[in-house]
CSV table of C-alpha atoms in Angstrom, one decimal:
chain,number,residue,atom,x,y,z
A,1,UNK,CA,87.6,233.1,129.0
A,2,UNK,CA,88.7,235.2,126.0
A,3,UNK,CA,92.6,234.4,125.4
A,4,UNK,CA,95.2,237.0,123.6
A,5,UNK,CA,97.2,234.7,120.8
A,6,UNK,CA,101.0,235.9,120.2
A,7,UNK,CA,102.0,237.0,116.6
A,8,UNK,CA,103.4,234.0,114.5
A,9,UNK,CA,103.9,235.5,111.1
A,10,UNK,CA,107.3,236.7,111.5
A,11,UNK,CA,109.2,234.7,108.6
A,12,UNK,CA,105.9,235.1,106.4
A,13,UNK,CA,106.4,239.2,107.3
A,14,UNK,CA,109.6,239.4,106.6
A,15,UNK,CA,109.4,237.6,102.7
A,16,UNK,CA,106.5,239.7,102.0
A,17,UNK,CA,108.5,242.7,102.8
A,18,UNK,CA,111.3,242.0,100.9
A,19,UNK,CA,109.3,240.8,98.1
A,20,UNK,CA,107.4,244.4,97.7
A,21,UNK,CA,110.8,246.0,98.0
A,22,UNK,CA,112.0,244.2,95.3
A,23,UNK,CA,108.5,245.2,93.2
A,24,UNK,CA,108.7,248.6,94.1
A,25,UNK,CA,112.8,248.9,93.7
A,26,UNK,CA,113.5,250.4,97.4
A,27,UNK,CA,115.7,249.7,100.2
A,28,UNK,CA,114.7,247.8,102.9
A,29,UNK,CA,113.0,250.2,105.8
A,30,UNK,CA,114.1,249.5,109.6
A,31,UNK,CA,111.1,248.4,110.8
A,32,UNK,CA,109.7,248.4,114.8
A,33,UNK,CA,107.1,245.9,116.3
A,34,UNK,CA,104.5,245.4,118.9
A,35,UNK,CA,103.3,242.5,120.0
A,36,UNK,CA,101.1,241.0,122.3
A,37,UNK,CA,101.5,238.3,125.0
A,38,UNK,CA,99.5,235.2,124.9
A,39,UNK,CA,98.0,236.2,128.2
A,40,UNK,CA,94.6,236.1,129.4
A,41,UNK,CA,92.1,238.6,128.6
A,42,UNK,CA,88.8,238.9,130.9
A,43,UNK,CA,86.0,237.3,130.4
A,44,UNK,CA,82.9,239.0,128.2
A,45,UNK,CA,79.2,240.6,129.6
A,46,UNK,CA,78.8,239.6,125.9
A,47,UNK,CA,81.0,237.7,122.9
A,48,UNK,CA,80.9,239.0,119.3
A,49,UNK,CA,78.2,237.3,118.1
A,50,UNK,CA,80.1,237.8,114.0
A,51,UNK,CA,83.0,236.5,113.1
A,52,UNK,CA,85.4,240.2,112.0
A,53,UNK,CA,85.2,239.7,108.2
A,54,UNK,CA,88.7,239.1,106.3
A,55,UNK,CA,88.5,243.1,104.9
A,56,UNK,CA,86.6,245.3,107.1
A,57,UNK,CA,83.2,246.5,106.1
A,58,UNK,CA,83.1,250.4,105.9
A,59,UNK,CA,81.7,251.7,108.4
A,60,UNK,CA,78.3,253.4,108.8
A,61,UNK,CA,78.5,256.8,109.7
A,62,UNK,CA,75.4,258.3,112.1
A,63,UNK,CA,74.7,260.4,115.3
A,64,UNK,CA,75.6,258.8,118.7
A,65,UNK,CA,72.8,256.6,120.1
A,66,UNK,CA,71.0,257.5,122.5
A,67,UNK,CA,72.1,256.8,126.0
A,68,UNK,CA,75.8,255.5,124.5
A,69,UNK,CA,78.6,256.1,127.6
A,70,UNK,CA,82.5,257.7,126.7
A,71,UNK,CA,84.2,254.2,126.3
A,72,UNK,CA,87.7,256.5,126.3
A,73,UNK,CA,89.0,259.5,124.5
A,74,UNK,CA,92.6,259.9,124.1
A,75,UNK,CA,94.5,263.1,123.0
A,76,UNK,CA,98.2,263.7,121.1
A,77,UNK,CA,99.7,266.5,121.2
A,78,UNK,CA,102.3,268.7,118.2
A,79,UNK,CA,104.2,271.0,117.3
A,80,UNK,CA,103.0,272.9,114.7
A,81,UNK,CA,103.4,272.4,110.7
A,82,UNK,CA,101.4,273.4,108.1
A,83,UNK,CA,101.6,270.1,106.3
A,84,UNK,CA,100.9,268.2,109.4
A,85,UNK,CA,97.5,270.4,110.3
A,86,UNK,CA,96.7,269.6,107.1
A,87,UNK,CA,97.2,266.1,106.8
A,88,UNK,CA,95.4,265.3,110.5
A,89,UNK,CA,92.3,267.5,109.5
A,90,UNK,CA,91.7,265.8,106.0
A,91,UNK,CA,92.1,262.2,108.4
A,92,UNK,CA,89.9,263.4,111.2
A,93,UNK,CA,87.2,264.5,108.7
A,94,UNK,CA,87.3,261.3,107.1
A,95,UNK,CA,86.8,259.0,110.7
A,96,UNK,CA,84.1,261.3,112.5
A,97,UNK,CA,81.4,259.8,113.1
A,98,UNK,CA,81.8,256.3,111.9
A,99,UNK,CA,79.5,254.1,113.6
A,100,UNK,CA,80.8,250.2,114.0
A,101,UNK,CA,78.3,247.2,115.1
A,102,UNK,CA,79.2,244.6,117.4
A,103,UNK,CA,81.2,242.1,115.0
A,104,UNK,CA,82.4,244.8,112.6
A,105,UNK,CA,85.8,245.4,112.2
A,106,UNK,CA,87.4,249.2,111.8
A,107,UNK,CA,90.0,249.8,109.6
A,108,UNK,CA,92.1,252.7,109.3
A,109,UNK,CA,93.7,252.5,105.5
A,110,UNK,CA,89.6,251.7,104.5
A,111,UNK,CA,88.4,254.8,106.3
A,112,UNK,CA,91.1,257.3,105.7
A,113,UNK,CA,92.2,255.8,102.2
A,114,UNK,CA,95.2,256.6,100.2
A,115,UNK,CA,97.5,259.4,101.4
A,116,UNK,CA,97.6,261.0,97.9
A,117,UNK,CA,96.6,264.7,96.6
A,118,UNK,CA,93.9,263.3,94.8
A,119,UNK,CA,92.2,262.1,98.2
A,120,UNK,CA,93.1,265.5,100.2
A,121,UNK,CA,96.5,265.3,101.7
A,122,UNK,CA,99.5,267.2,100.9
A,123,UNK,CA,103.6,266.2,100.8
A,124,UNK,CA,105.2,266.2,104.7
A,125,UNK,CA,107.3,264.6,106.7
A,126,UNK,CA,107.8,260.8,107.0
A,127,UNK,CA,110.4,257.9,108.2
A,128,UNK,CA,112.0,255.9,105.6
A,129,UNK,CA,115.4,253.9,105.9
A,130,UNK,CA,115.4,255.0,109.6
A,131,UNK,CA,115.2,258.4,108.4
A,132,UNK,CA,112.9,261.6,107.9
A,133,UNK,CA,112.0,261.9,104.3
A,134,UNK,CA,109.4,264.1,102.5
A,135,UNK,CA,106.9,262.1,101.3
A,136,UNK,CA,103.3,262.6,100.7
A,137,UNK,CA,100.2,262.2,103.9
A,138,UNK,CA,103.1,263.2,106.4
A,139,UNK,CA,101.7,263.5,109.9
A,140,UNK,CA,98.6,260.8,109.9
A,141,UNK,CA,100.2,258.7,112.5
A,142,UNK,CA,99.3,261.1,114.8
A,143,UNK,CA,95.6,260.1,114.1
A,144,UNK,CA,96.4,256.2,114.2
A,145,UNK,CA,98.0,256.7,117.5
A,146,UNK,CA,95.5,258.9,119.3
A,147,UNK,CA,93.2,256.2,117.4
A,148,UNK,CA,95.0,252.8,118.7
A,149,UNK,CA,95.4,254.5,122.8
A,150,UNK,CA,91.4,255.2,122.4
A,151,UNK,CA,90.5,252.1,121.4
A,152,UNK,CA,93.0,250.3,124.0
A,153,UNK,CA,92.0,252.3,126.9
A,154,UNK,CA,87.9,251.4,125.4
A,155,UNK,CA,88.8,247.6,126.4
A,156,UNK,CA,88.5,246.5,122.2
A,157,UNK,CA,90.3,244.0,120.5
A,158,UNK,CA,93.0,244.7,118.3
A,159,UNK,CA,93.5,243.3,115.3
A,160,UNK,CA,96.7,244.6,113.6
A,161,UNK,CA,99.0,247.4,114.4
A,162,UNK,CA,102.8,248.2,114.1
A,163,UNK,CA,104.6,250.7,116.0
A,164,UNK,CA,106.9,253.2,114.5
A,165,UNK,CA,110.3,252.1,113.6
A,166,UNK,CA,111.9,254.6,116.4
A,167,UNK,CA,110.8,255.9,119.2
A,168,UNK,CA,109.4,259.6,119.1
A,169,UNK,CA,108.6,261.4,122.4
A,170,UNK,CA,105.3,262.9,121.5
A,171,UNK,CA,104.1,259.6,121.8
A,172,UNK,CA,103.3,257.1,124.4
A,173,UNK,CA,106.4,254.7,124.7
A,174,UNK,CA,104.7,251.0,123.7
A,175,UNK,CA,101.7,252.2,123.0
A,176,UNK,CA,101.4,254.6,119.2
A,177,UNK,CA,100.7,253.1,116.0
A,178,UNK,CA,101.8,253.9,112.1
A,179,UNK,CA,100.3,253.1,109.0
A,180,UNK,CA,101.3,252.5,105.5
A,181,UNK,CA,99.2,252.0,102.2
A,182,UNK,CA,99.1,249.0,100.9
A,183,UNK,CA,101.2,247.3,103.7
A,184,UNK,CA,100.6,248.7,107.4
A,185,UNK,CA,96.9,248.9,108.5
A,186,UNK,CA,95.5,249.8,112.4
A,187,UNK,CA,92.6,247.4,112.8
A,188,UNK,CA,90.6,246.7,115.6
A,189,UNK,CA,87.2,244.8,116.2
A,190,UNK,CA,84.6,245.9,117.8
A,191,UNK,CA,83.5,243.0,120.7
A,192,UNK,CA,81.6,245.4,123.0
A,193,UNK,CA,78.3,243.7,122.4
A,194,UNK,CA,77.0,247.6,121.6
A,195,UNK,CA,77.8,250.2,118.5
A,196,UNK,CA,80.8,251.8,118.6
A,197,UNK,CA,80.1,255.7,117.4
A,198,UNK,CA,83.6,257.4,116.7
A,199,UNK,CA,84.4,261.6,117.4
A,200,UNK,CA,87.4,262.9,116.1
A,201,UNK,CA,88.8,266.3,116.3
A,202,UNK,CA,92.0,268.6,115.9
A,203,UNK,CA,93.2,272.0,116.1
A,204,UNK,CA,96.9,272.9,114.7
A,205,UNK,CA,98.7,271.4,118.0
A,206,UNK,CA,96.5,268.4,119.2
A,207,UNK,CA,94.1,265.5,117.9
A,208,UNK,CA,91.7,264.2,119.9
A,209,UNK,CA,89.5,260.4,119.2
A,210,UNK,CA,86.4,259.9,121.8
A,211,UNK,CA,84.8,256.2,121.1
A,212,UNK,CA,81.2,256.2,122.1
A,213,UNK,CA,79.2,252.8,123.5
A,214,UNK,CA,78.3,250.5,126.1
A,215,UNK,CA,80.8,250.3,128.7
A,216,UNK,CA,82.0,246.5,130.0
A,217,UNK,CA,84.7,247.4,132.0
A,218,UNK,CA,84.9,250.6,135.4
A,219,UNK,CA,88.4,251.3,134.3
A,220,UNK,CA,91.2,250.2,131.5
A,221,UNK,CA,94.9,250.8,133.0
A,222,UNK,CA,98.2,250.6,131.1
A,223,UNK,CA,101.4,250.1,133.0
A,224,UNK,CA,104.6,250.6,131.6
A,225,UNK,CA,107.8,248.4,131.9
A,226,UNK,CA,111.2,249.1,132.2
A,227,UNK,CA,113.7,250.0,129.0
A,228,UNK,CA,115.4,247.1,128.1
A,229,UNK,CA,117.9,245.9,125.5
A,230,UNK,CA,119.4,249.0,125.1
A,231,UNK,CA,121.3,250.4,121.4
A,232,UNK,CA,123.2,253.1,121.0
A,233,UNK,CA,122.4,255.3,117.7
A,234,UNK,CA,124.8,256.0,114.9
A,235,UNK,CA,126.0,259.2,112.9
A,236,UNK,CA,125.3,259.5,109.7
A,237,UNK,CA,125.9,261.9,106.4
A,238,UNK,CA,122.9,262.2,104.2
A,239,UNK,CA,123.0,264.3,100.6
A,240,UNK,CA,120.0,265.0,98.5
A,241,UNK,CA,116.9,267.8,98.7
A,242,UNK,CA,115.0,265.1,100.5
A,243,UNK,CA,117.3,264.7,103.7
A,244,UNK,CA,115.8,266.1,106.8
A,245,UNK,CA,118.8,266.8,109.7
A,246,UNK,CA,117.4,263.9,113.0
A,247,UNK,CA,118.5,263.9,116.2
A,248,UNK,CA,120.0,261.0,118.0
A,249,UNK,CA,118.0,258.4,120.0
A,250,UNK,CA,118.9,255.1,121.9
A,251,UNK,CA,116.6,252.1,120.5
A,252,UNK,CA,115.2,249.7,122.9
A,253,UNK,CA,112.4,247.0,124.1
A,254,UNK,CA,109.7,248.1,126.3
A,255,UNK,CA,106.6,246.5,127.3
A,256,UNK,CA,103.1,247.7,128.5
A,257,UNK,CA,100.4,245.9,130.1
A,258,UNK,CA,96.8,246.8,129.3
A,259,UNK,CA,95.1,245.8,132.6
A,260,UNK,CA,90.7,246.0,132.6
A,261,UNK,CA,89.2,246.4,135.9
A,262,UNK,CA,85.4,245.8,136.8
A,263,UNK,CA,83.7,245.8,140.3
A,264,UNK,CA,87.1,246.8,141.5
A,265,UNK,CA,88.8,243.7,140.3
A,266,UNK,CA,90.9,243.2,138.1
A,267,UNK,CA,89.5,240.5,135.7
A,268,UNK,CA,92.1,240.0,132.6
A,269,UNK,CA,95.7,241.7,131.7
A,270,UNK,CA,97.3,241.6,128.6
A,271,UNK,CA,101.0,242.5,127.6
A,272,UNK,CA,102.3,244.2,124.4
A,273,UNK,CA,106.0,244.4,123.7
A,274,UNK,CA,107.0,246.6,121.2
A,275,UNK,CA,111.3,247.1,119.8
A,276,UNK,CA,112.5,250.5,118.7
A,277,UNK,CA,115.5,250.3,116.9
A,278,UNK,CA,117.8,253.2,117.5
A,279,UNK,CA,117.2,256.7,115.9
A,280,UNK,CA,120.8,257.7,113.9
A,281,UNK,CA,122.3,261.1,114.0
A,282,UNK,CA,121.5,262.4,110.4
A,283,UNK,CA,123.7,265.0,108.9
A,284,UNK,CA,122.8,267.2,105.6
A,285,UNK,CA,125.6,267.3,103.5
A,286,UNK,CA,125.6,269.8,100.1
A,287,UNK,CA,125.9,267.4,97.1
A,288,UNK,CA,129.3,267.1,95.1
A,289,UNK,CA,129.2,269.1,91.8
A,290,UNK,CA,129.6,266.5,88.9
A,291,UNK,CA,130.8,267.8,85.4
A,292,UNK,CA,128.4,266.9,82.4
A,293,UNK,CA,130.4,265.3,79.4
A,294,UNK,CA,130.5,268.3,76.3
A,295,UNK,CA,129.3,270.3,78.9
A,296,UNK,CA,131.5,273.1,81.0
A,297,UNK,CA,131.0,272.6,84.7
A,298,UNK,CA,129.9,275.6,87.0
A,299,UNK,CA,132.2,274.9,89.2
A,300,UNK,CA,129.9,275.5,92.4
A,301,UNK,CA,129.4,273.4,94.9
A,302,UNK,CA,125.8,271.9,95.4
A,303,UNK,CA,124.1,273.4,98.3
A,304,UNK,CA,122.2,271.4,101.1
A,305,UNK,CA,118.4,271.2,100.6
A,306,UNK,CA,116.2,273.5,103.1
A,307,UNK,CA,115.9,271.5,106.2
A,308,UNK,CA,112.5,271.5,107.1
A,309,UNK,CA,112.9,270.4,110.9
A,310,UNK,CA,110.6,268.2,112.8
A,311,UNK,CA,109.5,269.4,115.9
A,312,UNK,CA,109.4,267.1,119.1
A,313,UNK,CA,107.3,267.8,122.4
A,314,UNK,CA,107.1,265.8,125.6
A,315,UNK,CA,104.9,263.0,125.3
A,316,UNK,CA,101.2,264.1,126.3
A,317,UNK,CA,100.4,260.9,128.3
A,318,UNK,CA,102.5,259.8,131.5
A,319,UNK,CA,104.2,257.2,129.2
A,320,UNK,CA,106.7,258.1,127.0
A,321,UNK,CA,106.4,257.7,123.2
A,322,UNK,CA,107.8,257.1,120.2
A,323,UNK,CA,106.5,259.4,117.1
A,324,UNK,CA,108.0,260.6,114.2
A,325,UNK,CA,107.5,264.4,113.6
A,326,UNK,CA,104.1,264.0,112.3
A,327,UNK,CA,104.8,260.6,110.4
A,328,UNK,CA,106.7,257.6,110.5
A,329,UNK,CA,107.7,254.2,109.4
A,330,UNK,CA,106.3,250.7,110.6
A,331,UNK,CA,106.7,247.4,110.1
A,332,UNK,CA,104.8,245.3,107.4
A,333,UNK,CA,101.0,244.8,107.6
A,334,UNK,CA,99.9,241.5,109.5
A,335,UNK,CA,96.9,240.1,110.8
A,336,UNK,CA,96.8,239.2,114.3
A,337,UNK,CA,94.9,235.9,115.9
A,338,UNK,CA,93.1,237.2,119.1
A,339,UNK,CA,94.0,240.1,121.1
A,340,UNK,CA,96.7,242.7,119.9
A,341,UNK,CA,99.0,242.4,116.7
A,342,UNK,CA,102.3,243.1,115.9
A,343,UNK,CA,105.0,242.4,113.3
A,344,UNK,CA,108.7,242.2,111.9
A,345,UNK,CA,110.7,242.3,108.9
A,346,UNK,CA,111.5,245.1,106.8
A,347,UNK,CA,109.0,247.5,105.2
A,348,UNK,CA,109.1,248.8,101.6
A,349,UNK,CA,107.3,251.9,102.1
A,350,UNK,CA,107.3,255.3,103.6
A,351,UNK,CA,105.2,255.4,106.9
A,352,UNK,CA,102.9,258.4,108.2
């Protein structure tokens, strides 16, 4: 029997945040986690027959094969934004039809690449400091979400994922995924025993990931826990054309149990916990006029940047979610041992 193996790179997580903080000369971002219990996952029709390689080899990219079944397919919904149409198309187009052999490992920062203009993607909305931000790739996590619920509702194993730093109601509570460059990645293996063949779609509201194969399980079902260490939010004031005005959100624990179900049984549960630290009250403020030495001030007040304000929409699964408005921040990348990943610490970088 296949076993899921708890995250143990906490303290390693957290140095290697600060560390590329201190590289990259920015604050410390408030970072969320998911993690998985060391519980028993169900036994295999058929074990990986390769070991996942330490950098996942890029995928081929083919037609579905012939007689392949819908392992899942999993849809988030949006509001709106030009940026964040954008941003999800450019993804989507990059991850359609990927094809992944038994063994291989999938890798979301290898098949999407870096969020720059160069490479397709345009400036939007992200979370840094526990904030929105504009930043460039804004509104990807939408993709790595819709991504991580269709491959945990597929029955695959997880490799490493890390859950936006507060919760966002367009996603499903314990169960979304952020990415970073260069520090967050969503990875999962492929132990099916079959091909994988990925479809990926969107429209300017919704994003849709359908993962083709061999189907080892009659039903995957996640069940949601209870809220639990609950913290209120803060107010804060926030000068500077990058503020974006936030609305105020309790942080909290939650857990959610992926449960996989054959002949009617059910033959192995695992549980991920995730933490959500709470989402402050943010506050535009115009920026104090300062007087430039030999230099006669104007004498008129600065005036608050254009708040570009991200929309939120019920969740689109029964669960709840945390999502930022097209983009967020997670915590550092880690690499998980078994079955679902998860980390802590601080992380240096914006998050889409």
């Amino acid at each position: 029997m296949r076993r899921a193996h708890g995250r143990t790179a906490t303290t390693r997580i957290a140095l290697l945040s600060a560390g590329t903080a201190a590289v990259l000369g920015l604050g410390g971002l408030s970072a969320g986690s998911a993690a998985a219990e060391g519980t028993p996952a169900p036994d295999r029709t058929s074990e990986p027959t390769a070991t996942a390689p330490a950098t996942a080899a890029a995928p081929a990219t083919a037609p579905a094969a012939v007689g392949q079944q819908v392992l899942s397919t999993f849809t988030v919904a949006y509001p709106a934004a030009p940026y964040r149409t954008h941003n999800i198309a450019r993804a989507v187009e990059l991850i359609n039809g990927a094809v992944v052999q038994q063994g291989d490992v999938w890798s979301f920062n290898q098949a999407v690449g870096e969020r720059t203009e160069e490479n397709g993607f345009v400036d939007g909305i992200m979370i840094n400091d526990g904030r929105y931000v504009k930043s460039p790739g804004g509104g990807v996590s939408a993709v790595a979400t819709t991504m991580y619920n269709a491959m945990f509702f597929a029955g695959l194993k997880p490799l490493e994922h890390g859950a936006h730093s507060f919760y966002i109601e367009r996603y499903p509570e314990g169960r979304e995924a952020t990415v970073a460059w260069g520090t967050l990645d969503l990875r999962w293996q492929n132990d099916s025993g079959h091909p994988v063949t990925v479809r990926a779609s969107s429209s300017s509201t919704s994003v849709t990931v359908t993962l083709l194969g061999t189907k080892q399980y009659d039903e995957i079902r996640a069940t949601k826990g209870p809220r639990t260490h609950i913290t209120p939010p803060a107010k804060r004031t926030v000068t500077g054309p990058t503020c974006e005005p936030q609305t105020p959100l309790e942080g909290f624990d939650v857990s959610v149990d992926r449960v996989f179900v054959r002949g009617g049984h059910e033959v192995g549960r695992e549980t991920f916990r995730t933490h959500y630290t709470p989402r402050d009250e943010i506050i535009c403020a115009p920026e104090s006029p300062t007087a430039t030495p030999g230099a006669t001030p104007s004498g008129s007040p600065g005036t608050p940047a254009a708040p570009v304000t991200p929309g939120t929409s019920p969740a689109p699964t029964t669960s709840p979610s945390a999502t930022a408005p097209g983009t967020s921040t997670a915590p550092t990348a880690s690499t998980a041992s078994g079955r679902g990943s998860g980390s802590t610490g601080t992380a240096p970088t914006p998050r889409a």
